[in-house]
Amino acid sequence: MPPDAASSFKKCSTTNNERGQKIVDNYGSDIVQLDTMINRTMRAFTMASVNGSSASRPAYSQQDVSDAKALAETLKSMTPEQQKAWAQQVAQDRMKNAGSAGASPQDNAETSKTVFQTQDIAVNQMKTLNDEMLQKMNEINNASDKEISALIKDDKTKCPSNITGMPTCECVNQIEGKYWKQVLLIKDKYNTRKTALFQAYFPRLKAMAETVDNTVTKYGRGDALKSSQLKNMLFSSQSSAFGNAFLMLTKCMEDVRKDGSDAFVNKLNSDNKVFDISCATK
């Protein structure tokens, strides 16, 4: 996270329009690369869910894919308590069917428990942590907006007139520059709080993501599991963990970078007497 608005703006790619105003094209190549990586990886997860989660395993059938998606949606709609009750029922059913002819191969209770716990971390616990952090971030944004809305600009009608009878560009942009200088101070203050909030939550989220990845590695990305249902759960857990891990990171980084850069470029255009161009002749 950049320490202030000026540092945020330095990361940006900018151009000048025909009126001489500086325009932000994007908020930094690192953010562009991050978004590209996330989109590429999520596409890879989608392709893997169709073709099988590892090269060593044959491709899933269309029915397997449909069943995996249905299971993911069912679990997503359940509360953690409902998921535990469902898992217990599944375990009981497996025990009843264990000795029946033609029963599908099953994993032991400890393995099943680990996979279900991993699913809970990836789907429920990481989402809960994200929601909690994003709520606090919204509170910071609301406090910032409230403070900015209380700012009062000087009266532009008191500016001297130019030859067209309009207020001079130098005067009106000085007024805008004074306003955006105050906005920058407020943005920097609250963006520092956002960064501190992120730094407080990120280690917890990272630990959860590492727990999921360690389980995926432990079971050979699902190849060490016997149950196709558990394989699907493990793979969907890794996909959910990836999405939840980067949700917080990208939200904070883009919010701080955009907030700071937008305020800074407005101050810069004011200093260059092109923020308010109502005074300029066409």
Coordinates of N, CA and C in Angstrom, one line a residue, residues 99-271:
G99 N -20.5 -51.9 3.7 CA -20.4 -53.3 3.5 C -21.3 -53.8 2.3
S100 N -22.0 -52.9 1.7 CA -22.9 -53.3 0.6 C -22.1 -53.6 -0.7
A101 N -22.6 -54.4 -1.5 CA -22.0 -54.8 -2.8 C -22.0 -53.6 -3.7
G102 N -20.8 -53.4 -4.4 CA -20.8 -52.3 -5.3 C -20.7 -50.9 -4.8
A103 N -20.5 -50.8 -3.4 CA -20.3 -49.5 -2.8 C -19.1 -48.8 -3.3
S104 N -19.2 -47.5 -3.6 CA -18.0 -46.7 -4.0 C -17.0 -46.6 -2.9
P105 N -15.7 -46.6 -3.3 CA -14.7 -46.5 -2.3 C -14.8 -45.3 -1.4
Q106 N -14.5 -45.4 -0.2 CA -14.6 -44.3 0.8 C -13.3 -44.1 1.5
D107 N -13.1 -42.9 2.0 CA -12.0 -42.5 2.9 C -12.3 -42.7 4.3
N108 N -11.3 -42.8 5.2 CA -11.5 -43.0 6.6 C -12.1 -41.7 7.2
A109 N -12.6 -41.8 8.4 CA -13.3 -40.8 9.1 C -12.4 -39.5 9.3
E110 N -11.1 -39.8 9.6 CA -10.2 -38.7 9.9 C -9.9 -37.8 8.6
T111 N -9.8 -38.5 7.5 CA -9.6 -37.8 6.2 C -10.9 -37.0 5.8
S112 N -12.0 -37.7 6.0 CA -13.3 -37.0 5.7 C -13.4 -35.7 6.6
K113 N -13.1 -35.8 7.8 CA -13.2 -34.7 8.8 C -12.3 -33.6 8.3
T114 N -11.0 -33.9 7.9 CA -10.1 -32.9 7.5 C -10.6 -32.1 6.3
V115 N -11.1 -32.9 5.3 CA -11.6 -32.2 4.1 C -12.8 -31.3 4.4
F116 N -13.7 -31.8 5.3 CA -14.9 -30.9 5.6 C -14.4 -29.7 6.4
Q117 N -13.4 -29.8 7.2 CA -12.9 -28.7 8.0 C -12.2 -27.7 7.0
T118 N -11.5 -28.2 6.0 CA -10.9 -27.4 5.0 C -12.0 -26.6 4.2
Q119 N -13.1 -27.3 3.8 CA -14.2 -26.6 3.1 C -14.7 -25.5 4.0
D120 N -14.9 -25.8 5.3 CA -15.4 -24.7 6.2 C -14.5 -23.5 6.3
I121 N -13.2 -23.8 6.3 CA -12.2 -22.6 6.3 C -12.3 -21.8 5.0
A122 N -12.3 -22.5 3.9 CA -12.3 -21.8 2.6 C -13.6 -21.1 2.3
V123 N -14.7 -21.7 2.6 CA -16.0 -21.1 2.2 C -16.6 -20.2 3.3
N124 N -16.5 -20.6 4.6 CA -17.2 -19.9 5.6 C -16.3 -18.9 6.4
Q125 N -15.2 -19.5 6.9 CA -14.3 -18.7 7.8 C -13.6 -17.5 7.1
M126 N -13.1 -17.8 5.9 CA -12.4 -16.8 5.1 C -13.4 -15.7 4.7
K127 N -14.6 -16.1 4.3 CA -15.7 -15.1 3.9 C -16.1 -14.3 5.1
T128 N -16.2 -14.9 6.2 CA -16.6 -14.2 7.4 C -15.6 -13.1 7.8
L129 N -14.3 -13.5 7.7 CA -13.2 -12.6 8.0 C -13.2 -11.4 7.0
N130 N -13.4 -11.7 5.7 CA -13.5 -10.7 4.6 C -14.6 -9.7 4.9
D131 N -15.8 -10.3 5.2 CA -17.0 -9.5 5.5 C -16.7 -8.5 6.6
E132 N -16.1 -9.0 7.7 CA -15.8 -8.2 8.9 C -14.9 -7.1 8.6
M133 N -13.8 -7.4 7.8 CA -12.9 -6.4 7.5 C -13.4 -5.3 6.5
L134 N -14.2 -5.8 5.5 CA -14.8 -4.9 4.5 C -15.8 -4.0 5.2
Q135 N -16.5 -4.5 6.2 CA -17.5 -3.6 6.9 C -16.7 -2.5 7.6
K136 N -15.6 -2.8 8.2 CA -14.8 -1.8 8.9 C -14.2 -0.8 7.9
M137 N -13.9 -1.3 6.7 CA -13.4 -0.4 5.7 C -14.4 0.6 5.2
N138 N -15.7 0.1 5.1 CA -16.8 0.9 4.7 C -17.0 2.0 5.8
E139 N -16.8 1.7 7.0 CA -17.0 2.7 8.1 C -15.9 3.7 8.0
I140 N -14.7 3.4 7.6 CA -13.6 4.3 7.4 C -14.0 5.2 6.2
N141 N -14.5 4.6 5.1 CA -14.9 5.4 4.0 C -16.0 6.4 4.3
N142 N -17.0 6.0 5.1 CA -18.1 6.8 5.5 C -17.6 8.0 6.3
A143 N -16.6 7.7 7.2 CA -16.1 8.8 8.1 C -15.3 9.8 7.2
S144 N -14.6 9.3 6.2 CA -13.8 10.2 5.3 C -14.8 11.0 4.5
D145 N -15.8 10.4 3.9 CA -16.8 11.2 3.1 C -17.5 12.3 3.9
K146 N -17.8 11.9 5.2 CA -18.5 12.9 6.1 C -17.6 14.1 6.3
E147 N -16.3 13.9 6.5 CA -15.4 15.0 6.8 C -15.1 15.8 5.6
I148 N -15.1 15.2 4.4 CA -14.9 15.9 3.2 C -16.1 16.7 2.8
S149 N -17.3 16.2 3.1 CA -18.5 16.9 2.8 C -18.7 18.2 3.6
A150 N -18.0 18.2 4.7 CA -18.1 19.4 5.6 C -17.2 20.5 5.2
L151 N -16.3 20.2 4.2 CA -15.4 21.3 3.7 C -16.2 22.4 3.0
I152 N -15.7 23.6 3.1 CA -16.4 24.7 2.4 C -15.4 25.4 1.5
K153 N -15.8 25.5 0.2 CA -15.0 26.2 -0.8 C -15.2 27.7 -0.7
D154 N -14.1 28.5 -1.1 CA -14.3 29.9 -1.2 C -15.2 30.3 -2.3
D155 N -15.7 31.5 -2.3 CA -16.7 32.0 -3.2 C -16.0 32.4 -4.5
K156 N -16.3 31.7 -5.6 CA -15.7 32.0 -6.9 C -16.2 33.3 -7.5
T157 N -17.4 33.7 -7.1 CA -18.0 34.9 -7.7 C -17.2 36.2 -7.3
K158 N -16.3 36.0 -6.3 CA -15.5 37.2 -5.8 C -14.2 37.3 -6.6
C159 N -14.0 36.3 -7.5 CA -12.8 36.4 -8.3 C -12.9 37.5 -9.3
P160 N -11.7 38.1 -9.7 CA -11.7 39.2 -10.7 C -12.1 38.5 -12.1
S161 N -12.6 39.4 -13.0 CA -13.1 38.9 -14.3 C -12.0 39.0 -15.3
N162 N -12.0 38.1 -16.3 CA -11.1 38.2 -17.5 C -11.8 39.0 -18.6
I163 N -11.2 39.0 -19.7 CA -11.8 39.9 -20.8 C -13.1 39.4 -21.3
T164 N -13.5 38.2 -21.0 CA -14.8 37.6 -21.4 C -15.9 37.8 -20.3
G165 N -15.4 38.4 -19.2 CA -16.4 38.6 -18.1 C -16.5 37.4 -17.2
M166 N -15.7 36.4 -17.4 CA -15.7 35.2 -16.6 C -14.6 35.3 -15.5
P167 N -14.8 34.7 -14.4 CA -13.8 34.7 -13.3 C -12.4 34.2 -13.9
T168 N -11.3 34.7 -13.5 CA -10.0 34.3 -14.1 C -9.7 32.9 -13.7
C169 N -9.0 32.2 -14.6 CA -8.7 30.8 -14.4 C -7.7 30.7 -13.2
E170 N -6.8 31.6 -13.0 CA -5.9 31.6 -11.9 C -6.6 31.6 -10.6
C171 N -7.6 32.5 -10.5 CA -8.4 32.6 -9.2 C -9.2 31.4 -8.9
V172 N -10.0 30.9 -9.9 CA -10.9 29.8 -9.6 C -10.1 28.5 -9.3
N173 N -9.0 28.4 -10.0 CA -8.2 27.2 -9.8 C -7.4 27.3 -8.5
Q174 N -7.1 28.5 -8.0 CA -6.6 28.6 -6.7 C -7.6 28.1 -5.6
I175 N -8.8 28.5 -5.8 CA -9.9 28.1 -4.9 C -10.0 26.5 -4.9
E176 N -10.0 26.0 -6.1 CA -10.1 24.5 -6.2 C -8.8 23.8 -5.6
G177 N -7.7 24.4 -5.9 CA -6.4 23.9 -5.3 C -6.4 23.9 -3.8
K178 N -7.0 24.9 -3.2 CA -7.1 25.0 -1.7 C -8.0 23.9 -1.2
Y179 N -9.1 23.7 -1.9 CA -10.1 22.6 -1.5 C -9.4 21.3 -1.6
W180 N -8.8 21.0 -2.8 CA -8.2 19.6 -3.0 C -7.0 19.4 -2.1
K181 N -6.3 20.4 -1.6 CA -5.3 20.2 -0.6 C -5.8 19.7 0.7
Q182 N -7.0 20.3 1.1 CA -7.7 19.8 2.3 C -8.2 18.3 2.1
V183 N -8.7 18.0 0.9 CA -9.2 16.7 0.6 C -8.0 15.7 0.7
L184 N -6.9 16.1 0.2 CA -5.7 15.2 0.2 C -5.3 14.9 1.6
L185 N -5.3 15.8 2.5 CA -4.9 15.6 3.9 C -5.9 14.6 4.5
I186 N -7.2 14.7 4.2 CA -8.2 13.8 4.8 C -8.0 12.4 4.2
K187 N -7.8 12.4 2.9 CA -7.6 11.1 2.2 C -6.4 10.3 2.8
D188 N -5.3 11.0 2.9 CA -4.1 10.4 3.5 C -4.4 9.9 4.9
K189 N -5.1 10.7 5.7 CA -5.4 10.2 7.1 C -6.2 8.9 7.1
Y190 N -7.2 8.9 6.3 CA -8.1 7.7 6.3 C -7.5 6.5 5.6
N191 N -6.7 6.8 4.5 CA -6.1 5.7 3.8 C -5.0 5.0 4.6
T192 N -4.4 5.8 5.5 CA -3.5 5.2 6.5 C -4.2 4.2 7.4
R193 N -5.4 4.6 7.8 CA -6.2 3.7 8.6 C -6.6 2.4 7.9
K194 N -6.9 2.6 6.6 CA -7.3 1.4 5.8 C -6.1 0.4 5.7
T195 N -4.9 1.0 5.5 CA -3.7 0.2 5.4 C -3.4 -0.6 6.7
A196 N -3.6 0.1 7.8 CA -3.4 -0.5 9.1 C -4.5 -1.6 9.4
L197 N -5.7 -1.4 8.9 CA -6.7 -2.4 9.0 C -6.4 -3.6 8.2
F198 N -5.9 -3.4 7.0 CA -5.5 -4.5 6.1 C -4.3 -5.3 6.8
Q199 N -3.4 -4.6 7.3 CA -2.2 -5.3 7.9 C -2.6 -6.1 9.2
A200 N -3.7 -5.7 9.8 CA -4.2 -6.4 11.0 C -4.9 -7.7 10.6
Y201 N -5.6 -7.6 9.5 CA -6.4 -8.8 9.0 C -5.7 -9.8 8.1
F202 N -4.7 -9.3 7.3 CA -4.1 -10.1 6.3 C -3.4 -11.3 6.9
P203 N -2.6 -11.2 8.0 CA -2.0 -12.5 8.5 C -3.0 -13.6 8.8
R204 N -4.1 -13.2 9.3 CA -5.2 -14.2 9.7 C -5.7 -14.9 8.4
L205 N -5.9 -14.0 7.4 CA -6.4 -14.6 6.1 C -5.4 -15.4 5.4
K206 N -4.2 -15.0 5.5 CA -3.1 -15.8 4.9 C -2.9 -17.1 5.5
A207 N -3.0 -17.2 6.9 CA -2.9 -18.4 7.6 C -4.0 -19.4 7.2
M208 N -5.2 -18.9 7.0 CA -6.3 -19.7 6.6 C -6.0 -20.3 5.2
A209 N -5.6 -19.4 4.3 CA -5.3 -19.9 2.9 C -4.2 -20.9 2.9
E210 N -3.2 -20.8 3.7 CA -2.1 -21.7 3.8 C -2.6 -23.1 4.3
T211 N -3.5 -23.0 5.3 CA -4.1 -24.3 5.8 C -4.8 -25.0 4.7
V212 N -5.6 -24.3 3.9 CA -6.2 -25.0 2.8 C -5.2 -25.6 1.8
D213 N -4.2 -24.8 1.4 CA -3.2 -25.3 0.5 C -2.4 -26.5 1.0
N214 N -2.1 -26.4 2.3 CA -1.4 -27.6 2.9 C -2.2 -28.8 2.8
T215 N -3.6 -28.7 3.0 CA -4.4 -29.9 2.9 C -4.5 -30.4 1.5
V216 N -4.6 -29.5 0.6 CA -4.6 -29.9 -0.9 C -3.3 -30.6 -1.2
T217 N -2.2 -30.1 -0.7 CA -0.9 -30.7 -1.0 C -0.8 -32.1 -0.3
K218 N -1.3 -32.2 0.9 CA -1.2 -33.4 1.7 C -1.9 -34.6 0.9
Y219 N -3.0 -34.2 0.3 CA -3.8 -35.3 -0.4 C -3.6 -35.3 -1.9
G220 N -2.4 -34.7 -2.3 CA -2.0 -34.8 -3.7 C -3.0 -34.2 -4.7
R221 N -3.5 -33.0 -4.2 CA -4.5 -32.3 -5.0 C -5.7 -33.2 -5.3
G222 N -6.0 -34.1 -4.4 CA -7.2 -34.9 -4.5 C -6.9 -36.3 -4.9
D223 N -5.7 -36.6 -5.5 CA -5.4 -37.9 -6.1 C -5.2 -39.0 -5.0
A224 N -4.9 -38.5 -3.7 CA -4.8 -39.5 -2.6 C -6.1 -39.8 -2.0
L225 N -7.2 -39.2 -2.4 CA -8.5 -39.5 -1.9 C -9.2 -40.5 -2.7
K226 N -10.0 -41.3 -2.1 CA -10.8 -42.4 -2.7 C -12.2 -41.8 -3.2
S227 N -12.8 -41.0 -2.4 CA -14.1 -40.6 -2.7 C -14.1 -39.4 -3.7
S228 N -14.9 -39.6 -4.7 CA -15.0 -38.5 -5.7 C -15.6 -37.3 -5.1
Q229 N -16.5 -37.5 -4.2 CA -17.2 -36.3 -3.5 C -16.2 -35.5 -2.7
L230 N -15.3 -36.2 -2.0 CA -14.3 -35.5 -1.2 C -13.3 -34.8 -2.2
K231 N -13.0 -35.4 -3.3 CA -12.1 -34.8 -4.3 C -12.7 -33.5 -4.8
N232 N -13.9 -33.5 -5.1 CA -14.6 -32.3 -5.6 C -14.6 -31.2 -4.5
M233 N -14.9 -31.6 -3.3 CA -14.9 -30.7 -2.2 C -13.5 -30.0 -2.0
L234 N -12.5 -30.9 -2.0 CA -11.1 -30.3 -1.8 C -10.7 -29.3 -2.9
F235 N -11.1 -29.7 -4.1 CA -10.7 -28.8 -5.2 C -11.5 -27.5 -5.2
S236 N -12.8 -27.6 -4.9 CA -13.6 -26.4 -4.7 C -13.2 -25.5 -3.6
S237 N -12.6 -26.2 -2.5 CA -12.1 -25.4 -1.4 C -10.9 -24.6 -1.8
Q238 N -10.0 -25.2 -2.6 CA -8.9 -24.4 -3.0 C -9.3 -23.2 -3.9
S239 N -10.2 -23.4 -4.8 CA -10.7 -22.3 -5.6 C -11.4 -21.2 -4.8
S240 N -12.2 -21.6 -3.8 CA -12.8 -20.6 -2.9 C -11.8 -19.9 -2.1
A241 N -10.8 -20.6 -1.6 CA -9.8 -20.0 -0.8 C -9.0 -18.9 -1.6
F242 N -8.7 -19.3 -2.8 CA -8.0 -18.3 -3.7 C -8.8 -17.1 -3.9
G243 N -10.1 -17.2 -4.2 CA -10.9 -16.1 -4.4 C -11.1 -15.2 -3.2
N244 N -11.3 -15.8 -2.0 CA -11.4 -15.1 -0.8 C -10.1 -14.4 -0.4
A245 N -9.0 -15.0 -0.6 CA -7.7 -14.5 -0.2 C -7.4 -13.2 -1.0
F246 N -7.7 -13.1 -2.3 CA -7.4 -12.0 -3.1 C -8.5 -10.9 -3.1
L247 N -9.7 -11.3 -2.6 CA -10.8 -10.3 -2.5 C -10.3 -9.1 -1.6
M248 N -9.8 -9.5 -0.4 CA -9.4 -8.4 0.6 C -8.2 -7.6 0.0
L249 N -7.3 -8.3 -0.5 CA -6.1 -7.6 -1.0 C -6.4 -6.6 -2.1
T250 N -7.1 -7.1 -3.1 CA -7.4 -6.2 -4.3 C -8.4 -5.0 -3.8
K251 N -9.3 -5.3 -3.0 CA -10.2 -4.3 -2.5 C -9.5 -3.2 -1.8
C252 N -8.6 -3.5 -0.9 CA -7.8 -2.5 -0.2 C -6.9 -1.8 -1.1
M253 N -6.1 -2.5 -1.9 CA -5.1 -1.9 -2.7 C -5.8 -0.9 -3.7
E254 N -6.8 -1.4 -4.4 CA -7.4 -0.5 -5.4 C -8.1 0.7 -4.7
D255 N -8.7 0.5 -3.6 CA -9.4 1.5 -2.9 C -8.5 2.6 -2.5
V256 N -7.4 2.2 -1.8 CA -6.4 3.2 -1.4 C -5.7 3.9 -2.5
R257 N -5.4 3.2 -3.6 CA -4.7 3.7 -4.7 C -5.6 4.7 -5.5
K258 N -6.8 4.3 -5.7 CA -7.8 5.2 -6.4 C -8.1 6.4 -5.6
D259 N -8.4 6.3 -4.4 CA -8.8 7.4 -3.5 C -7.7 8.5 -3.5
G260 N -6.4 8.0 -3.3 CA -5.3 8.9 -3.3 C -5.0 9.6 -4.6
S261 N -5.0 8.7 -5.6 CA -4.6 9.2 -7.0 C -5.6 10.2 -7.5
D262 N -6.9 9.9 -7.3 CA -7.9 10.8 -7.9 C -7.9 12.2 -7.2
A263 N -7.7 12.2 -5.9 CA -7.5 13.5 -5.2 C -6.3 14.2 -5.6
F264 N -5.2 13.5 -5.8 CA -3.9 14.1 -6.1 C -3.9 14.7 -7.5
V265 N -4.5 14.0 -8.5 CA -4.6 14.6 -9.9 C -5.4 15.8 -9.9
N266 N -6.5 15.9 -9.1 CA -7.3 17.1 -9.1 C -6.6 18.3 -8.5
K267 N -5.7 18.0 -7.5 CA -4.9 19.1 -7.0 C -3.9 19.5 -8.0
L268 N -3.3 18.5 -8.7 CA -2.3 18.8 -9.7 C -2.9 19.7 -10.8
N269 N -4.1 19.3 -11.3 CA -4.7 20.1 -12.4 C -5.1 21.5 -11.9
S270 N -5.4 21.6 -10.6 CA -5.7 22.9 -10.1 C -4.5 23.8 -10.0
D271 N -3.4 23.2 -9.7 CA -2.1 24.0 -9.6 C -1.7 24.4 -11.0

